[in-house]
Short mmCIF file of C-alpha atoms in Angstrom, two decimals:
data_model
loop_
_atom_site.label_atom_id
_atom_site.label_comp_id
_atom_site.label_asym_id
_atom_site.label_seq_id
_atom_site.Cartn_x
_atom_site.Cartn_y
_atom_site.Cartn_z
CA MET A 452 -77.04 117.26 -88.00
CA ASP A 453 -77.54 116.59 -91.68
CA ASN A 454 -77.67 119.30 -94.32
CA GLU A 455 -81.47 118.74 -95.06
CA ARG A 456 -82.34 119.52 -91.44
CA ILE A 457 -80.07 122.58 -91.49
CA ALA A 458 -81.72 123.89 -94.63
CA GLU A 459 -85.11 123.29 -93.02
CA LEU A 460 -84.20 125.19 -89.92
CA PHE A 461 -83.07 128.20 -91.88
CA GLU A 462 -85.87 128.08 -94.46
CA GLY A 463 -87.42 131.30 -93.07
CA LEU A 464 -84.17 133.23 -93.59
CA GLY A 465 -83.72 131.85 -97.09
CA ARG A 466 -81.49 129.42 -98.97
CA VAL A 467 -78.28 128.72 -97.05
CA SER A 468 -75.07 127.20 -98.23
CA ILE A 469 -73.15 124.72 -96.05
CA ARG A 470 -69.44 124.18 -96.09
CA LYS A 471 -66.97 122.22 -94.02
CA LEU A 472 -65.45 124.36 -91.27
CA PHE A 473 -63.54 123.73 -87.99
CA GLY A 474 -64.09 120.00 -88.36
CA GLY A 475 -67.87 120.73 -88.55
CA LYS A 476 -69.97 122.86 -90.85
CA GLY A 477 -70.27 126.55 -91.58
CA ILE A 478 -73.72 127.82 -92.59
CA TYR A 479 -73.81 130.88 -94.83
CA PHE A 480 -76.59 133.13 -96.09
CA ASP A 481 -75.92 135.64 -98.84
CA GLY A 482 -72.20 135.07 -98.37
CA VAL A 483 -72.32 135.80 -94.65
CA ILE A 484 -71.59 133.12 -91.95
CA VAL A 485 -74.61 132.84 -89.72
CA ALA A 486 -74.02 129.56 -87.86
CA ILE A 487 -71.73 126.64 -87.34
CA VAL A 488 -72.39 122.95 -86.51
CA LEU A 489 -69.73 121.70 -84.21
CA ARG A 490 -69.82 118.29 -82.56
CA GLY A 491 -73.44 117.88 -83.60
CA GLU A 492 -74.49 121.18 -82.03
CA LEU A 493 -75.94 124.11 -84.03
CA LEU A 494 -74.57 127.48 -82.85
CA LEU A 495 -75.58 130.92 -84.14
CA LYS A 496 -73.32 133.92 -84.81
CA ALA A 497 -73.70 136.72 -82.24
CA ASP A 498 -72.00 140.05 -81.48
CA GLU A 499 -72.06 142.67 -78.75
CA GLN A 500 -75.46 143.95 -80.03
CA SER A 501 -77.21 140.55 -80.07
CA VAL A 502 -75.48 138.85 -77.09
CA PRO A 503 -78.01 140.28 -74.55
CA ASP A 504 -80.86 138.49 -76.53
CA PHE A 505 -78.95 135.20 -76.32
CA GLU A 506 -78.25 135.63 -72.66
CA ALA A 507 -81.83 136.58 -71.92
CA ALA A 508 -82.98 133.36 -73.59
CA GLY A 509 -80.58 131.22 -71.55
CA CYS A 510 -78.27 130.29 -74.41
CA ARG A 511 -74.70 129.29 -73.89
CA GLN A 512 -71.67 130.72 -75.59
CA TRP A 513 -69.15 128.46 -77.31
CA THR A 514 -65.93 128.32 -75.31
CA TYR A 515 -62.94 126.07 -75.31
CA THR A 516 -59.63 125.86 -73.51
CA GLY A 517 -56.75 126.97 -75.68
CA THR A 518 -53.97 124.45 -76.09
CA ARG A 519 -51.19 126.92 -76.08
CA HIS A 520 -51.87 129.01 -72.97
CA ARG A 521 -54.58 126.84 -71.37
CA LYS A 522 -56.85 129.92 -71.21
CA LEU A 523 -60.59 129.94 -71.85
CA VAL A 524 -61.41 131.28 -75.28
CA ALA A 525 -64.91 132.61 -75.99
CA MET A 526 -66.12 132.43 -79.54
CA PRO A 527 -68.89 134.53 -81.08
CA TYR A 528 -71.26 131.60 -81.41
CA TRP A 529 -74.14 130.82 -79.12
CA SER A 530 -76.56 127.89 -78.65
CA ILE A 531 -80.17 128.23 -79.87
CA PRO A 532 -83.22 128.14 -77.48
CA ASP A 533 -84.68 124.72 -77.57
CA SER A 534 -88.04 126.16 -78.45
CA ALA A 535 -86.72 127.55 -81.77
CA PHE A 536 -86.04 124.01 -83.12
CA ASP A 537 -89.79 123.30 -83.07
CA ASP A 538 -91.06 126.80 -84.04
CA PRO A 539 -90.15 127.98 -87.55
CA ASP A 540 -91.14 131.59 -86.85
CA GLU A 541 -88.94 131.73 -83.71
CA MET A 542 -86.01 130.11 -85.56
CA THR A 543 -86.32 132.76 -88.31
CA VAL A 544 -86.02 135.47 -85.74
CA TRP A 545 -82.84 133.88 -84.35
CA ALA A 546 -81.45 133.23 -87.77
CA ARG A 547 -81.97 136.97 -88.75
CA ARG A 548 -80.17 138.04 -85.62
CA ALA A 549 -77.23 135.81 -86.61
CA TYR A 550 -77.21 137.18 -90.14
CA GLU A 551 -77.18 140.76 -88.90
CA ALA A 552 -74.35 139.92 -86.50
CA GLY A 553 -72.40 138.41 -89.35
CA ARG A 554 -73.03 141.47 -91.53
CA ARG A 555 -71.83 143.76 -88.80
CA ALA A 556 -68.72 141.68 -88.41
CA GLY A 557 -68.03 142.05 -92.17
CA LYS A 558 -67.46 138.31 -92.59
#
């Protein structure tokens, strides 16, 4: 996903900055990480308050198998409902949830 498309998706939230992160990209708004792009997939930040919204929308949490202990590791990033990619108003709602989760995390 190129930076122009990322900026377009987050336009309703405001101007975002994009930095290299985890071999992908970190997307920040007002100094707060709101999303990452990893292996071409855009994932939004979530926390215990917003996870139920992501689950209800059928989103998937980013998980991976740790190399050291071979255990499944769940990260605080979730997929975006497909419908949000084509609806700027819906994407803005999801982006605001991600921003609020990032603010609550203090990062």
